[in-house]
Short mmCIF file of C-alpha atoms in Angstrom, two decimals:
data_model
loop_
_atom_site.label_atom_id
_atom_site.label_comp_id
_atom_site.label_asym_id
_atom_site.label_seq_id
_atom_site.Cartn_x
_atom_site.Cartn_y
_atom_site.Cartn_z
CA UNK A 26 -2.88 1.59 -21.33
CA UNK A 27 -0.39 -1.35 -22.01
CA UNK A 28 -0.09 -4.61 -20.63
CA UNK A 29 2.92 -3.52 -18.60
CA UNK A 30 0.68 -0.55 -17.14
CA UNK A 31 -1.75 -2.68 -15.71
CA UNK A 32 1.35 -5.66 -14.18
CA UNK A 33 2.87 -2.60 -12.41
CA UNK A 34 -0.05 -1.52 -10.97
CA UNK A 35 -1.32 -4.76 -9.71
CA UNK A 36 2.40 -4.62 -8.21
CA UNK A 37 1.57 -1.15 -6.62
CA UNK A 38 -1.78 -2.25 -5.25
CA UNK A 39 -0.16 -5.41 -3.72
CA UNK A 40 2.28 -2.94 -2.14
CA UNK A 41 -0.38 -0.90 -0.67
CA UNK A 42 -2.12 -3.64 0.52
CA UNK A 43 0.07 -4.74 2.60
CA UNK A 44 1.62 -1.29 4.04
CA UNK A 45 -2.68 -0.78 5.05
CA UNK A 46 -2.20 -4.66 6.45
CA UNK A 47 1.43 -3.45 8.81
CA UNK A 48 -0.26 -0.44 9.42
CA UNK A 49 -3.63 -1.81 10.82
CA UNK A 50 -1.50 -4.43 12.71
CA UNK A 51 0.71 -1.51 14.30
CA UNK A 52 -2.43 0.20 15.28
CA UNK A 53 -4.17 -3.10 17.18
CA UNK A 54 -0.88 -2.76 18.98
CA UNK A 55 -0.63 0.43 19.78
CA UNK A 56 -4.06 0.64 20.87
CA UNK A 57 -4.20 -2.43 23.04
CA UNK A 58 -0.81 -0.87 25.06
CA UNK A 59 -2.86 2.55 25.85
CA UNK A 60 -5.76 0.12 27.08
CA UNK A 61 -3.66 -2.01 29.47
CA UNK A 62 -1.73 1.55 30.27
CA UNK A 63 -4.55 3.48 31.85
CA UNK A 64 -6.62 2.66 35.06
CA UNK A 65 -10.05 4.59 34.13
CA UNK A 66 -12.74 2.53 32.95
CA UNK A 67 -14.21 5.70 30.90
CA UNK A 68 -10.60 5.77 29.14
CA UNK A 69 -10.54 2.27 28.52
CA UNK A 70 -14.32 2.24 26.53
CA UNK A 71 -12.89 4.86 24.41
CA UNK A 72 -9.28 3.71 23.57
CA UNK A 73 -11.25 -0.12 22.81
CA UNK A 74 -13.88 2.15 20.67
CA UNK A 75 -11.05 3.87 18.77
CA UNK A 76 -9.27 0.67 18.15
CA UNK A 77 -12.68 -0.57 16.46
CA UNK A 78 -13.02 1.88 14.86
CA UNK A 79 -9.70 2.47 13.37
CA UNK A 80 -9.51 -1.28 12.60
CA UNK A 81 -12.66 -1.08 10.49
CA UNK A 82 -11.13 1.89 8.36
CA UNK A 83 -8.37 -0.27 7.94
CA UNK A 84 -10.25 -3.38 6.68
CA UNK A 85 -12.19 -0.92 4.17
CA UNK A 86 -9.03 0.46 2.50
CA UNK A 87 -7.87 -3.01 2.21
CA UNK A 88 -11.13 -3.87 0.62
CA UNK A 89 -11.11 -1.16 -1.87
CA UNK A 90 -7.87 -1.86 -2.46
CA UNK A 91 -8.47 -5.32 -3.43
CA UNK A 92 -11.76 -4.25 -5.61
CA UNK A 93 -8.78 -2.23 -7.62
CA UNK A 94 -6.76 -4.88 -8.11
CA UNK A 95 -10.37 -6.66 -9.61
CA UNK A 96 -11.06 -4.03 -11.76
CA UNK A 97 -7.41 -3.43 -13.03
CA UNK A 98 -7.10 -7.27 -14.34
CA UNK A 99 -10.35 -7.06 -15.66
CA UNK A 100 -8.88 -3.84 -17.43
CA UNK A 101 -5.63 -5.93 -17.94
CA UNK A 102 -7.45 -8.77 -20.01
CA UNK A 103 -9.70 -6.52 -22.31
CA UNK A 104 -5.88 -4.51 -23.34
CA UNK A 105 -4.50 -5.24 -26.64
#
């Protein structure tokens, strides 16, 4: 792969990164509306475990994301 391979997808990853980043950040608030929304207790403990949950999945995809981004300039530098 060329040099301009690996510069447009560091720009993809970027991208992605931060669509996970919006998305995570639309989920914390769609989550924490359904919590103050409902009156049971039992609801509550599960709409606060989903949002945990679904937050970590987030922060994963973001990670391997950035590992990407790691390994493509590492790619990027051994290119002719």
């Amino acid at each position: 792969m060329s040099k301009e391979m690996y510069k447009q997808r560091l720009v993809t990853l970027r991208t992605q990164i931060e669509l996970e980043r919006s998305l995570k950040k639309a989920d914390n608030e769609r989550f924490a509306k359904q919590i103050k929304a409902t009156t049971l207790q039992a609801a509550k403990d599960s709409y606060r475990k989903m949002k945990i949950a679904r937050a970590a999945a987030h922060d994963r995809r973001i990670e391997s994301l950035k590992k990407e981004m790691e390994r493509t300039r590492e790619m990027m530098k051994r290119a002719k």
